[in-house]
Coordinates of C-alpha atoms in Angstrom, one line a residue:
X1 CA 0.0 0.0 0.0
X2 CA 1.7 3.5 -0.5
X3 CA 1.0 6.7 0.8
X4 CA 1.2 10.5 0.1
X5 CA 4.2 11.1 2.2
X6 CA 3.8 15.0 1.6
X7 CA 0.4 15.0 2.6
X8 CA -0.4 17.5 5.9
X9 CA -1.0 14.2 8.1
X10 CA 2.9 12.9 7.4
X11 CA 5.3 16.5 7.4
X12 CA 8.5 14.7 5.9
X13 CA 10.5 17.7 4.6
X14 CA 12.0 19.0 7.1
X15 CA 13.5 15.1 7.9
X16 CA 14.6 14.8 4.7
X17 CA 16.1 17.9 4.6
X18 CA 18.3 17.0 8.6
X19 CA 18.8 13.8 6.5
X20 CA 20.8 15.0 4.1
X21 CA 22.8 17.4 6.5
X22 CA 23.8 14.3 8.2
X23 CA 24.9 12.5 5.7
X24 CA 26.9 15.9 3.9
X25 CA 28.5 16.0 7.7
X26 CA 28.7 12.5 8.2
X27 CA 27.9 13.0 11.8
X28 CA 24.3 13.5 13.6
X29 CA 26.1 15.7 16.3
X30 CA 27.7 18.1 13.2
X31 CA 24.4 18.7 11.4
X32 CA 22.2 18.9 14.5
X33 CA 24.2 21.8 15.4
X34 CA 23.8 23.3 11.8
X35 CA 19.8 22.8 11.6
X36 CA 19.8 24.4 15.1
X37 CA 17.9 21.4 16.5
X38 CA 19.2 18.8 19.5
X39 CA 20.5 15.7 19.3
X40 CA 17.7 13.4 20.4
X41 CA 15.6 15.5 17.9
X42 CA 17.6 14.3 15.2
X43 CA 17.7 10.7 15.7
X44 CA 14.4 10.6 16.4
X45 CA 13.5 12.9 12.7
X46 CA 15.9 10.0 11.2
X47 CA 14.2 7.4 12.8
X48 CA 10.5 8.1 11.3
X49 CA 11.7 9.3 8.2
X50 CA 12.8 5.6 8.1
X51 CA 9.6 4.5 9.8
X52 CA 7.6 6.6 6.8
X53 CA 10.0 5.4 4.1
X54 CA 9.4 1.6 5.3
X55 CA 13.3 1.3 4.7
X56 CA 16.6 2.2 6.2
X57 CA 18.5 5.3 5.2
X58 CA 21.6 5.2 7.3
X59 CA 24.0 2.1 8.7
X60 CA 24.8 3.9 12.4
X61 CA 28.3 2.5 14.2
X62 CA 29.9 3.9 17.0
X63 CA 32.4 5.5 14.7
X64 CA 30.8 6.4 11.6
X65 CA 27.7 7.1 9.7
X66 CA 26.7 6.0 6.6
X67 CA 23.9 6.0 3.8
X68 CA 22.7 3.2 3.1
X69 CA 21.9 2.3 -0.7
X70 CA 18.2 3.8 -0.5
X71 CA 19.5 6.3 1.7
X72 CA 22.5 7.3 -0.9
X73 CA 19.5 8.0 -3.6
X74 CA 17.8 9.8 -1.3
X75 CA 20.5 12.0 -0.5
X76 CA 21.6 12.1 -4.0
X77 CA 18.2 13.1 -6.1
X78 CA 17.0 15.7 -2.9
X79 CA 20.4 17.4 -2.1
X80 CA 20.7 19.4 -5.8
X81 CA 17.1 20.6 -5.1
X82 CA 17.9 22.4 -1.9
X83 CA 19.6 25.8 -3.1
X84 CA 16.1 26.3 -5.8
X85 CA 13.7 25.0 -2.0
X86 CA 15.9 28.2 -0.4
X87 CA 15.3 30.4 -3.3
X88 CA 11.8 29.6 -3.4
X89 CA 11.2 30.8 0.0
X90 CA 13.7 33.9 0.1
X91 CA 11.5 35.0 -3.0
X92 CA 8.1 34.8 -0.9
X93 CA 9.9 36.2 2.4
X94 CA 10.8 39.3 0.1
X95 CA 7.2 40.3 0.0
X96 CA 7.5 40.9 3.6
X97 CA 7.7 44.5 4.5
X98 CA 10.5 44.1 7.0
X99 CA 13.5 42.5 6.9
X100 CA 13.9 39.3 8.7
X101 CA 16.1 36.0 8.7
X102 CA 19.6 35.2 8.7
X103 CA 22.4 35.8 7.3
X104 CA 25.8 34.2 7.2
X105 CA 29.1 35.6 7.3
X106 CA 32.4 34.1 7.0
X107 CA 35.4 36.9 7.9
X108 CA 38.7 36.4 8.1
X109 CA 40.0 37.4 11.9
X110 CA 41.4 41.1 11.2
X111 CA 38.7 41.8 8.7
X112 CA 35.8 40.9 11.4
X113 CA 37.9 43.1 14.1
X114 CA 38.6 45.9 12.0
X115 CA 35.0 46.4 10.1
X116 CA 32.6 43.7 10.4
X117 CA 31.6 43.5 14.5
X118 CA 30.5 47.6 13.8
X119 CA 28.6 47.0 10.8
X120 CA 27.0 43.7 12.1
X121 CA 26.4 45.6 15.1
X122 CA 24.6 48.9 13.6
X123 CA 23.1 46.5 10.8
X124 CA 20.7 44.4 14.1
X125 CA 19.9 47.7 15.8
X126 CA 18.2 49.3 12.6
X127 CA 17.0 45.6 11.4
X128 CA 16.0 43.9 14.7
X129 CA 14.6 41.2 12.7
X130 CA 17.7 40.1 10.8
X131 CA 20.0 37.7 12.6
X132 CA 23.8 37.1 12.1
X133 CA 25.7 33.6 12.1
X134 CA 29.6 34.5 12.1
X135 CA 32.7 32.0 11.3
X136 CA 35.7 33.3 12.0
X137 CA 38.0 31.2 9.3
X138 CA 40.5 32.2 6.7
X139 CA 40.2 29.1 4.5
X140 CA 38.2 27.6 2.5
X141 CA 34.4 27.4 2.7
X142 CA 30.8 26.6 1.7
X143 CA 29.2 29.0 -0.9
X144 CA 26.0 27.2 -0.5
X145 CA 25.9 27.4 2.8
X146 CA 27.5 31.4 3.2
X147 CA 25.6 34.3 2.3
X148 CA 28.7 36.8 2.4
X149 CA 32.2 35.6 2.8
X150 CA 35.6 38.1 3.4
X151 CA 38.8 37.0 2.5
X152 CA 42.1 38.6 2.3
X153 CA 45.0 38.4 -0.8
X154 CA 48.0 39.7 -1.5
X155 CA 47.9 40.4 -5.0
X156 CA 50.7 42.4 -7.4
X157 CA 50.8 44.0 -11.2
X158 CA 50.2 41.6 -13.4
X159 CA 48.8 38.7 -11.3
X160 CA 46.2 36.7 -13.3
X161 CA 42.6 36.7 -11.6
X162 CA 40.9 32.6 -11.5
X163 CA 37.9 32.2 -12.7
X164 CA 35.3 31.4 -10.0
X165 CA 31.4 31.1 -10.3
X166 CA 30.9 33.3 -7.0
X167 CA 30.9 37.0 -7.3
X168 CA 33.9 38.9 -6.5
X169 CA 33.6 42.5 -5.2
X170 CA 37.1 44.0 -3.9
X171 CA 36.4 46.5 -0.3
X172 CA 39.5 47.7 0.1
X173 CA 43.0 47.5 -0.9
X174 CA 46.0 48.7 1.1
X175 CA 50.2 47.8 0.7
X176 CA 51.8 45.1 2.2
X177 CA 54.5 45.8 4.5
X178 CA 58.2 43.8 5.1
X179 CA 58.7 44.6 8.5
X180 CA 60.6 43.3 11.8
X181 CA 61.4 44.4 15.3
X182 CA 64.9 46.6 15.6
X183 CA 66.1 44.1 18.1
X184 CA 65.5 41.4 15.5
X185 CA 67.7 43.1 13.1
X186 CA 70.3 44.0 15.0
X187 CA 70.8 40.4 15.8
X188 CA 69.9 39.0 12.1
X189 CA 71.2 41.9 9.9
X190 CA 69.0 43.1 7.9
X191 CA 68.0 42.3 4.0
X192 CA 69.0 44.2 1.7
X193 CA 67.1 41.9 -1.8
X194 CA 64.4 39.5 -1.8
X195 CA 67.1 36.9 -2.4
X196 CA 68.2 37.6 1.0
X197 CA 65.4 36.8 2.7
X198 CA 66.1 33.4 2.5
X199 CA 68.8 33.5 4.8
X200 CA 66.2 35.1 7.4
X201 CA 63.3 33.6 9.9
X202 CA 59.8 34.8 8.2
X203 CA 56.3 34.6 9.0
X204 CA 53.8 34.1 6.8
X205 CA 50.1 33.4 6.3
X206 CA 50.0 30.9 3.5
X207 CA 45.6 32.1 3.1
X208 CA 47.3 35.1 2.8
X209 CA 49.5 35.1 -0.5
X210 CA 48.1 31.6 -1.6
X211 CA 51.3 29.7 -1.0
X212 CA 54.6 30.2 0.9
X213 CA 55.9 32.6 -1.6
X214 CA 56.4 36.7 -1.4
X215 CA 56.1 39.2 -4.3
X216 CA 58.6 42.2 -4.9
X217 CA 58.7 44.9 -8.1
X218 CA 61.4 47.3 -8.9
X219 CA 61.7 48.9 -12.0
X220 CA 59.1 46.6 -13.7
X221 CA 60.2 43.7 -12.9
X222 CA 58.9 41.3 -10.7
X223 CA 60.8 39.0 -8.3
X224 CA 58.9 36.0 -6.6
X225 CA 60.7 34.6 -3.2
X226 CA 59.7 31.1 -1.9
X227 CA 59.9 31.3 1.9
X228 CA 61.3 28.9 3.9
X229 CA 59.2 27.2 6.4
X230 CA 60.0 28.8 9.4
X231 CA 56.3 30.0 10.9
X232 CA 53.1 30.3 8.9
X233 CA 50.0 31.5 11.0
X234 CA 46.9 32.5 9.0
X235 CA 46.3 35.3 12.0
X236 CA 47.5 38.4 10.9
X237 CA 47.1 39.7 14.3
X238 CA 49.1 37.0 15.5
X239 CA 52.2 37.1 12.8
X240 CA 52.1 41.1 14.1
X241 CA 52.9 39.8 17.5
X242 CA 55.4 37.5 16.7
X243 CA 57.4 40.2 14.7
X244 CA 57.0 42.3 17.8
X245 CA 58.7 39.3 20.1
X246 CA 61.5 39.3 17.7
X247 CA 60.5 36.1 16.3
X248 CA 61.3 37.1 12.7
X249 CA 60.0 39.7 9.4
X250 CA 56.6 39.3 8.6
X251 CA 54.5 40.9 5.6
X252 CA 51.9 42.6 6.8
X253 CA 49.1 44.9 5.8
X254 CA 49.6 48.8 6.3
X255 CA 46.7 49.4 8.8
X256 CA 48.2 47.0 11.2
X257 CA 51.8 47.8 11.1
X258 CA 52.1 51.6 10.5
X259 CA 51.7 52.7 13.9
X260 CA 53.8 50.3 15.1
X261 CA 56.6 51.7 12.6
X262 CA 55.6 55.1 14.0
X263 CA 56.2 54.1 17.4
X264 CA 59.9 52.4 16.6
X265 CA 58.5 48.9 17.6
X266 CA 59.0 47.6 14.2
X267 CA 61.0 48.7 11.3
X268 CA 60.0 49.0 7.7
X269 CA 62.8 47.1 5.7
X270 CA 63.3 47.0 1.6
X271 CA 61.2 50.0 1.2
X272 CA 62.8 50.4 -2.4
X273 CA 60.9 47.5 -3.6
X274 CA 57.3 47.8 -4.1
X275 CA 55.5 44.9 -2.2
X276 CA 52.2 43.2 -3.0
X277 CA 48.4 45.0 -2.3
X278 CA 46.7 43.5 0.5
X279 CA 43.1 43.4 -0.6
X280 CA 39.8 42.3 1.2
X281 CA 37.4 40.5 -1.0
X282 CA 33.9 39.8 -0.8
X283 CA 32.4 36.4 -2.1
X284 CA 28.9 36.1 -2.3
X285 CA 26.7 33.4 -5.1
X286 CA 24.5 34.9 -7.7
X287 CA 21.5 35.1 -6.5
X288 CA 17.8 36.5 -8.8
X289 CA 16.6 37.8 -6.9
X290 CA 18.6 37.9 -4.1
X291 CA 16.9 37.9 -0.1
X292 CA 16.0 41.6 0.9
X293 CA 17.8 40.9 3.9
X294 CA 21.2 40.1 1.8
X295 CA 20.5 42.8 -0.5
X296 CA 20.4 45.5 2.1
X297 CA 23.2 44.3 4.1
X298 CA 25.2 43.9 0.9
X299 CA 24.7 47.5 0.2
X300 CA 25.2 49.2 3.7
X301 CA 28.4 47.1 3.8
X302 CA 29.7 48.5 0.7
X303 CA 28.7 52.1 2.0
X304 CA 30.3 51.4 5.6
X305 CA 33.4 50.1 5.0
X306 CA 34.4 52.9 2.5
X307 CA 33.4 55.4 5.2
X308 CA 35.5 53.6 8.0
X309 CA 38.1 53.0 5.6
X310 CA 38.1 56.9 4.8
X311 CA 38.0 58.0 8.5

């Protein structure tokens, strides 16, 4: 005998939907904490999705999960449909008058200190409506999962852009900095050419310039210096610290290290080579149309961090 499974007497959506968080995490702790919903709920949601399926989904083992060959189809023909289910719905909340749901960010660490808590901040007091889920990462992440995601690059003259199916919108864009403490150099000596800078301790942020190289330009011409592997941090906070301990030269953005140089704490090396641009870049998926929500926080953004940038 079969049944209408999406009939008003059997909700199975929202099942099917923890279903296949559980098997994209492959763990029912990892996507109970991403649909916001507590462990026993989740078990139980798998358990009479099974129950209404008359067949098991998932092989459970105190180590691992995994889909069983029913399960695997499931997950297979209902996960592509997710992203158009979420459109749908944005779409009808947009009629909505006010702005309300969530939206999710994912900020590098100086990025979110110097900009983001401010904005995020104003952005709830004039939307009270609109809630924030922040990661604080520098690597790599989800676009389907991430409404707005902040990264930072080094980038130089010449440097050919990859192609990527996300927007790319640059906020801001400020010179790197080759920089160490005095004591440091007194001790070390201090580089005169990028070629010497392999005889030196440096600290790096691999997220940073993409890999554990450093870019230079004098005169037109570009020199490319591999770094050995002596510290790589993907804090730029952190690296600024480390230079200030003496712990070797970091390249780091001009916001964070220029009063420091003021002050005589560090010391601005090489400065007749013109280092890489730090930029921040915002990722976000195209989206027609996109959530009022996004929409307006996307364009305050744009409007607050020129105006903080400026001040």
């Amino acid at each position: 005998m079969s049944y209408d499974l999406l009939s008003s007497r059997q909700p199975i959506l929202d099942k099917i939907v923890f279903f296949c968080a559980v098997i994209r995490c492959g763990s029912f702790k990892e996507a109970c904490l991403q649909q916001g919903i507590s462990t026993a709920a989740g078990s139980r949601w798998v358990k009479e999705l099974e129950e209404a399926m008359s067949v098991e989904l998932v092989k459970r083992s105190t180590r691992q999960i995994a889909a069983t060959q029913a399960g695997q189809m499931l997950f297979e023909r209902f996960s592509p449909l997710l992203p158009e289910l979420r459109s749908l719905c944005e779409e009808v909340q947009n009629f909505a008058e006010e702005q309300r749901g969530e939206i999710k960010l994912s900020s590098t660490p100086l990025f979110a200190r110097q900009y983001l808590t401010k904005i995020v901040a104003e952005y709830i007091e004039m939307h009270p409506q609109v809630n924030f889920k922040i990661f604080i990462e520098a690597g790599s992440f989800d676009p389907l999962n991430i409404d707005f995601t902040f990264r930072a690059s080094a980038s130089y003259q010449g440097e050919h852009e990859e192609d990527s199916l996300l927007i790319r919108r640059k906020l801001l864009r400020e010179p790197l900095y080759l920089c160490a403490s005095p004591h440091y150099l007194i001790t070390h000596g201090i580089p005169k050419t990028p070629d010497e800078l392999s005889q030196h301790r440096c600290l790096y942020a691999q997220t940073l310039v993409g890999e554990n190289k450093w870019c230079f330009q004098r005169n037109g011409t570009t020199e490319m210096v591999t770094i050995k592997d002596t510290l790589e941090c993907d804090n730029s906070e952190m690296l600024l610290d480390l230079a200030l301990e003496n712990a070797g030269i970091a390249y780091l953005p001009h916001s964070l290290v220029s009063d420091k140089i003021a002050k005589g704490e560090l010391q601005h090396i090489m400065q007749d080579y013109q280092c890489a641009s730090f930029d921040i870049d915002l990722f976000f998926r195209p989206r027609s149309p996109m959530p009022e929500r996004c929409a307006g926080f996307k364009q305050y953004l744009y409007k607050r961090v020129k105006e903080l940038h400026c001040s």
